[in-house]
Coordinates of C-alpha atoms in Angstrom, one line a residue:
X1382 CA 138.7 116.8 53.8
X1383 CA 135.2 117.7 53.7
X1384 CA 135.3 119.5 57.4
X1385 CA 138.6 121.1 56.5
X1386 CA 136.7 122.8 53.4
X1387 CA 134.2 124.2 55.6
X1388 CA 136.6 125.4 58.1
X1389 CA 138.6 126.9 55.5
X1390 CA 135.1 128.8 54.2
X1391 CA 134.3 129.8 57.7
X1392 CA 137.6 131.6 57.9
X1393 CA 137.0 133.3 54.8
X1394 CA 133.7 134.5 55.2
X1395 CA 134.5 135.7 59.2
X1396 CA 137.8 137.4 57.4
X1397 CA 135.7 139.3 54.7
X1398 CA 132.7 140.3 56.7
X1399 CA 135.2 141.5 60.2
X1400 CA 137.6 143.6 58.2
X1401 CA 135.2 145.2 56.2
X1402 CA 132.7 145.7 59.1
X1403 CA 135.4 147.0 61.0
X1404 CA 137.3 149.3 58.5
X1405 CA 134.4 151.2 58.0
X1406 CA 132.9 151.1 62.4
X1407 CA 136.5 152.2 63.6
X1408 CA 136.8 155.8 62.1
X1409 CA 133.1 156.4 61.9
X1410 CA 132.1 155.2 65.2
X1411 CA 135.7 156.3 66.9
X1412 CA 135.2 159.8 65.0
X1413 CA 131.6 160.9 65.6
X1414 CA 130.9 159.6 69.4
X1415 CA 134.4 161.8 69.8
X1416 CA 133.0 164.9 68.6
X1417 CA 129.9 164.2 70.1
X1418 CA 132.1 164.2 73.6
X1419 CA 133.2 167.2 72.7
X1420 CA 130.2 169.1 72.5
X1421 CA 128.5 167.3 75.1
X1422 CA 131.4 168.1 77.4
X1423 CA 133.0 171.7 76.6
X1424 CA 130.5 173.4 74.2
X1425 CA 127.0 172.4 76.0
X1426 CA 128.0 171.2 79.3
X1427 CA 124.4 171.7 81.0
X1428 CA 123.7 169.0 84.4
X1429 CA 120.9 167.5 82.1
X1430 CA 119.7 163.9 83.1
X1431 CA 119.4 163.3 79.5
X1432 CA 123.4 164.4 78.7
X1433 CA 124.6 162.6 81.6
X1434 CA 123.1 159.0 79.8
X1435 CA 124.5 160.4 76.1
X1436 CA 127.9 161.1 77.7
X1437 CA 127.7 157.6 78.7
X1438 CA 126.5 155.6 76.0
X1439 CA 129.0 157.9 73.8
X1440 CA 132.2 157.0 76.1
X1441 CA 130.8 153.5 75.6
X1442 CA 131.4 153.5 71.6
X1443 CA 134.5 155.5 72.0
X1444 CA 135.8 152.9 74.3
X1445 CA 134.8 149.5 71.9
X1446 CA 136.0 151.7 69.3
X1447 CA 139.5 151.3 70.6
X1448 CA 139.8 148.3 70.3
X1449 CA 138.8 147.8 66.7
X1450 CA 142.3 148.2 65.6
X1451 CA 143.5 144.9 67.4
X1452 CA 140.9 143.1 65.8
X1453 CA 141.4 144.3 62.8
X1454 CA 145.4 143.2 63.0
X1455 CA 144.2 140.1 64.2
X1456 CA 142.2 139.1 61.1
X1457 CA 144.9 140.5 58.7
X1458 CA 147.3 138.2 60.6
X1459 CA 145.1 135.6 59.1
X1460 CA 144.0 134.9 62.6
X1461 CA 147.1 135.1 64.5
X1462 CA 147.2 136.7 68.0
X1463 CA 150.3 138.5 68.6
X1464 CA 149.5 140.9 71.5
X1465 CA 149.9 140.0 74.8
X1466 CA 146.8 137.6 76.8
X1467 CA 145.2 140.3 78.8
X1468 CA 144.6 142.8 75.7
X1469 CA 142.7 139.6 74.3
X1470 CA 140.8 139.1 77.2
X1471 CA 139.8 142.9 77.4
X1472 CA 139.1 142.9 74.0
X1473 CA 136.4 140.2 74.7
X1474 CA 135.3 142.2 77.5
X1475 CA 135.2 145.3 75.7
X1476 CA 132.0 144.3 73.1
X1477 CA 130.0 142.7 75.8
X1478 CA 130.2 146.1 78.2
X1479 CA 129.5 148.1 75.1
X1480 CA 126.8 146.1 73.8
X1481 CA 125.0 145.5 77.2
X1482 CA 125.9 149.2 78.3
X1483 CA 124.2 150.2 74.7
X1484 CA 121.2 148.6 75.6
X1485 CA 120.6 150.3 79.5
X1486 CA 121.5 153.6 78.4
X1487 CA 119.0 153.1 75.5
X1488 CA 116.4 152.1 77.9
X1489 CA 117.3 154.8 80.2
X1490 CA 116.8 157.4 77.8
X1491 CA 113.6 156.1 76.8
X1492 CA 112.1 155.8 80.6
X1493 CA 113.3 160.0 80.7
X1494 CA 111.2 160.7 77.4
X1495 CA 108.2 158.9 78.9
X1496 CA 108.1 160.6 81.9
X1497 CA 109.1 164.1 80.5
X1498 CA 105.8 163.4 78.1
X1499 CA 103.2 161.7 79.8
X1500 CA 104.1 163.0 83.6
X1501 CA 105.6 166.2 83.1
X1502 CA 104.3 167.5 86.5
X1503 CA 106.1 164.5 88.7
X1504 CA 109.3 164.5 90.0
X1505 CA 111.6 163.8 87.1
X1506 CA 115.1 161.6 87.3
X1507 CA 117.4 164.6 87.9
X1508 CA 121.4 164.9 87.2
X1509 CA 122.5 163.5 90.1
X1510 CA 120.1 160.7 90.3
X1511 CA 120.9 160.4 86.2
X1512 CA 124.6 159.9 87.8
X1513 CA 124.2 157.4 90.4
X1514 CA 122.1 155.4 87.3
X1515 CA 125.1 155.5 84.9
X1516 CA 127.6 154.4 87.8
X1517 CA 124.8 151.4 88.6
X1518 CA 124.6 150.2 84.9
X1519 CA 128.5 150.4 84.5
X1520 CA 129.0 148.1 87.2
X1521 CA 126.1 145.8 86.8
X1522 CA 127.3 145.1 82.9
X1523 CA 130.8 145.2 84.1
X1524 CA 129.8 142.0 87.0
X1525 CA 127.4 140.3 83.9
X1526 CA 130.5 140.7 81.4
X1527 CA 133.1 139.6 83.9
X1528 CA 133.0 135.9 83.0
X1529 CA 134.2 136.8 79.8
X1530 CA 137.5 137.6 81.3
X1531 CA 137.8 134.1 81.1
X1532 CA 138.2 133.5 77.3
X1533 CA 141.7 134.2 76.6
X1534 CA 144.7 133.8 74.0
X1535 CA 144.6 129.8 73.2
X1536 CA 146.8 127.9 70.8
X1537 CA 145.8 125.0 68.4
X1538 CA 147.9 122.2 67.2
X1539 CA 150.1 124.3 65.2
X1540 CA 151.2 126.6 68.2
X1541 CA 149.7 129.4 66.4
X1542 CA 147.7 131.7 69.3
X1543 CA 144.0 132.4 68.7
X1544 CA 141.6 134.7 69.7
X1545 CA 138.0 135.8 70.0
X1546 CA 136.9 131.8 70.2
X1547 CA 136.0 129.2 72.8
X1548 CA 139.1 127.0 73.0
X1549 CA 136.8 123.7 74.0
X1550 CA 133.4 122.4 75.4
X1551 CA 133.2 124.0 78.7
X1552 CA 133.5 126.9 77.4
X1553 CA 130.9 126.4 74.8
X1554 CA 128.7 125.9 77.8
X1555 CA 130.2 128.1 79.9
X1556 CA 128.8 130.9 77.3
X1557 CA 125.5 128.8 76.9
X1558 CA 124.8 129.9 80.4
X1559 CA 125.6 133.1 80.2
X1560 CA 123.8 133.5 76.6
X1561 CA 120.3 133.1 79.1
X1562 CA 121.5 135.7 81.2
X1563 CA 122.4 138.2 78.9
X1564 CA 118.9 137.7 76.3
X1565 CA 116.7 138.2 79.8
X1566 CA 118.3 141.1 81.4
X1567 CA 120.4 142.4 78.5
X1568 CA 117.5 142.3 75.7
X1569 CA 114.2 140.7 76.2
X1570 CA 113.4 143.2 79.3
X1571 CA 115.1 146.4 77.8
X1572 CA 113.4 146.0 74.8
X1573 CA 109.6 145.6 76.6
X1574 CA 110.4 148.5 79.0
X1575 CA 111.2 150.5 75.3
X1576 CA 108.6 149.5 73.0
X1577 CA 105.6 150.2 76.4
X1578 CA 107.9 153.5 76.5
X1579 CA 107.0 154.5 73.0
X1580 CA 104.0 152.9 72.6
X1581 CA 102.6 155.6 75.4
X1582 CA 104.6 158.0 74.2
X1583 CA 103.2 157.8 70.2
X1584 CA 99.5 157.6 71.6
X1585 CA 100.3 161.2 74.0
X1586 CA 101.5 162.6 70.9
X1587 CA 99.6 161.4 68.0
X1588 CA 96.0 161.4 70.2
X1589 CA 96.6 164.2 72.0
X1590 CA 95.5 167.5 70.7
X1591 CA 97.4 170.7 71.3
X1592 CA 98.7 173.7 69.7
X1593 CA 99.6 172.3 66.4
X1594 CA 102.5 175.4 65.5
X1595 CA 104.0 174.5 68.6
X1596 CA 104.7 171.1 69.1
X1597 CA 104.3 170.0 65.4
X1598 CA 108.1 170.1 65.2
X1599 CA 109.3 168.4 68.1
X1600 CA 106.7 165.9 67.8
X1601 CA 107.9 165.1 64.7
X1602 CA 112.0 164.6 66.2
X1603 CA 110.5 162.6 69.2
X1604 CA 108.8 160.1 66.2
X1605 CA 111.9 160.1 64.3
X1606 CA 113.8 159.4 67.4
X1607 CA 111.4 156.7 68.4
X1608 CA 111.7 154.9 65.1
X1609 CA 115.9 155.8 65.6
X1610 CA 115.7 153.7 68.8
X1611 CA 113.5 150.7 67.8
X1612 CA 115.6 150.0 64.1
X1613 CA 118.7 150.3 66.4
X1614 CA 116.9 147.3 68.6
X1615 CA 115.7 145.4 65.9
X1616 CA 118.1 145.7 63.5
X1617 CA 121.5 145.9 66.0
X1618 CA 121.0 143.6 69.1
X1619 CA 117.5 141.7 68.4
X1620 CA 118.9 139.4 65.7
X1621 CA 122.3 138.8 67.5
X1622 CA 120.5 137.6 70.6
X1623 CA 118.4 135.2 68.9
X1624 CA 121.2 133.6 66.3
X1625 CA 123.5 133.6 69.5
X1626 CA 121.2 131.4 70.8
X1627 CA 120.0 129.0 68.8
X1628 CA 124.1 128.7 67.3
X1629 CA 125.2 128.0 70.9
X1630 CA 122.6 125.5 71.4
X1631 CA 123.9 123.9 67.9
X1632 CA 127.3 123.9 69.3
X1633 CA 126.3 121.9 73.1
X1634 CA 123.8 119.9 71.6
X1635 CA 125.9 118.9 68.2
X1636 CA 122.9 119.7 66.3
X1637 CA 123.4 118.9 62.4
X1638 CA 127.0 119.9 61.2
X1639 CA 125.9 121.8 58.1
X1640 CA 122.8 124.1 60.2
X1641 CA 125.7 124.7 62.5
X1642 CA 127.8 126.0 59.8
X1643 CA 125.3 127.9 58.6
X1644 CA 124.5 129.4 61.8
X1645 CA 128.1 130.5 61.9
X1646 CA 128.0 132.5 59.2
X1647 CA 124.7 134.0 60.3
X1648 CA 126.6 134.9 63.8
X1649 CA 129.0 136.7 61.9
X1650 CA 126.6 138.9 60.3
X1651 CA 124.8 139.7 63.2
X1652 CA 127.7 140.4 65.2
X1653 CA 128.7 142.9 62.8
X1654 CA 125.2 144.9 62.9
X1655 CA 125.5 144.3 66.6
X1656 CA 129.1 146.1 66.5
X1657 CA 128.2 148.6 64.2
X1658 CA 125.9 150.1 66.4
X1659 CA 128.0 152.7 68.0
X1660 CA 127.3 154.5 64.1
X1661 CA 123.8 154.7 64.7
X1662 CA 124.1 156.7 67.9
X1663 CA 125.2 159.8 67.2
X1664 CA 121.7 160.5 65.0
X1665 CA 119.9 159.7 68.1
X1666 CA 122.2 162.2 70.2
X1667 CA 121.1 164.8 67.2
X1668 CA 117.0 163.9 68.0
X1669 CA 117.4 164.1 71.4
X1670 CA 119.0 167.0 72.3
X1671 CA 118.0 170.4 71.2
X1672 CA 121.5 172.0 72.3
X1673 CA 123.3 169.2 70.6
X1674 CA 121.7 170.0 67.6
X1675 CA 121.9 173.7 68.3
X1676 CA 126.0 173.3 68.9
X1677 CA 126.0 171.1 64.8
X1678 CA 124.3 173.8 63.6
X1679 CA 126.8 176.6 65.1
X1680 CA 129.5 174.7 63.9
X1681 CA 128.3 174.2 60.5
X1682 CA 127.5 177.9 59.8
X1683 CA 131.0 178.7 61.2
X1684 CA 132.6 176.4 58.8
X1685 CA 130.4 177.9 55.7
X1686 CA 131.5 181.6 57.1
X1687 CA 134.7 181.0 57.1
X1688 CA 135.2 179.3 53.7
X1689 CA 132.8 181.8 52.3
X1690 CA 135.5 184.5 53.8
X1691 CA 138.4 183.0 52.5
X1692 CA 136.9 182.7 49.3
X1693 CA 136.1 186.3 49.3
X1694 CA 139.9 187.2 50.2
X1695 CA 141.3 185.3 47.6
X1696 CA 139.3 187.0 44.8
X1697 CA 140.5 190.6 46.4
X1698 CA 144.2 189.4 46.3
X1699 CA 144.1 187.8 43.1
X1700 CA 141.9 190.7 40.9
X1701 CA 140.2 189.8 37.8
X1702 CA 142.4 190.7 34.7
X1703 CA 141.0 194.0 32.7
X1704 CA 140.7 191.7 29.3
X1705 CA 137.8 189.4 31.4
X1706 CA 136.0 192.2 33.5
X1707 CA 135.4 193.6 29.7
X1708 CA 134.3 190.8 28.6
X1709 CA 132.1 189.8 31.7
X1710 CA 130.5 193.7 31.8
X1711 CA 128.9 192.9 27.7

């Protein structure tokens, strides 16, 4: 009775904290990497290095994004798979290639700002070379993600078909293994490379005197991007990493059934900042690129034009009457 009470709270807390998480990642994520396709791709499309690894990680969200919906059903069909085995599989697939693709085009972007600061002189990573990089991380996540092909539709003793879980033991240690895999290349050495990145990069610019009118402002973008990038590491993929771990070592090693439980819930949470990541993006696209943020700003003035022109239309075909201009001229 006892461990059917803490299955049923599991459920409810995962239900809560996935719906909510979700309602609010699909449009915003789905929405704003969208535009940001759009401007990267038809209203600024320069051969940048640095656009090439946006247009990436943006495609990246969009993608996940996708694929919220199905979860979402899922949840509200109180945990009931009805789509076919392969969309569950892909779905699977789908936050592991973000999450990991994320991460490399993170680190990639930070490896350009070093160099563009601290060598400006050398021979920088260039479009086509930026290229060749995107195609290599695609398929290196897509090999590292590929075992989780393997976790399908299941169903349990009431023939009901499940999702998004390991159905038994192997595959609790089947994801074990791959955990180590995925904290080494997929977190512990990204995030090193990043924080050496920025840790030169802050000394160059904070150490470094220069003309102060001139790089004042984009000094100050490059630290708010810095900051951008780490609080996206710390806060988005750090603690999933380390919860993943220690939950999945709970799980093989049968560890105390209540610090399991509670890592559970704890999972949940982390998995949600972990998925809600693909929000945060689009500010960094904003920092980093000065037509991006030259395309917003075109935009935005359009849109105030144009309302401002309408406005000024409708007061010329709908005049004042003569009883309030009076009134209005004392």
């Amino acid at each position: 009775k006892s461990k059917n009470c803490h299955r049923i709270d599991e459920l409810d807390f995962k239900y809560r904290a996935y719906t909510v998480t979700y309602l609010m990642v699909f449009p915003m994520g789905f929405l704003c990497n969208s535009a940001a396709l759009v401007v990267f791709l038809f209203i600024t499309p320069k051969k940048l290095a640095s656009r090439v690894f946006m247009i990436n990680l943006a495609f990246s969200d969009v993608g996940f994004s996708l694929t919220l919906p199905f979860r979402l059903i899922y949840y509200f069909r109180n945990f009931q798979w009805d789509f076919p085995d392969w969309l569950c599989r892909l779905c699977v697939f789908s936050f592991y290639l973000n999450l990991y693709t994320s991460v490399l085009f993170l680190t990639s972007l930070s490896v350009l700002r070093y160099i563009a600061v601290l060598h400006p002189f050398q021979s920088k990573i260039d479009f086509r070379r930026a290229v060749w990089i995107s195609v290599g991380i695609w398929v290196f996540v897509a090999l590292l993600s590929s075992p989780f092909f393997m976790n399908g539709v299941f169903k349990d003793s009431n023939n009901v078909s499940h999702c998004f879980e390991p159905r038994d033991n192997t595959s609790w240690e089947r994801m074990k293994n791959l955990n180590y895999v995925g904290v080494i290349l997929g977190c512990v050495i990204p995030f090193l490379i990043i924080v050496v990145c920025y840790s030169c990069i802050l000394y160059r610019l904070l150490c470094v005197k220069e003309d102060v009118k001139k790089t004042k402002r984009p000094k100050r973008r490059t630290v708010y991007l810095v900051a951008l990038i780490l609080f996206t590491f710390l806060v988005c993929f750090m603690p999933y990493h380390v919860v993943r771990s220690v939950h999945l070592a709970a799980e093989v090693s049968s560890w105390d059934p209540h610090f399991t439980a509670s890592m559970k819930k704890v999972l949940v949470v982390t998995l949600c900042l972990a998925a809600s990541n693909s929000c945060l993006n689009p500010l960094m696209y904003y920092f980093a690129g000065e037509s991006f943020r030259t395309a917003i700003r075109r935009a935005s003035s359009k849109r105030l034009t144009s309302s401002f022109k309408q406005s000024i239309n409708l007061r010329n075909h709908h005049p004042l009457p003569a009883t309030l201009k009076e009134s209005l001229k004392h």
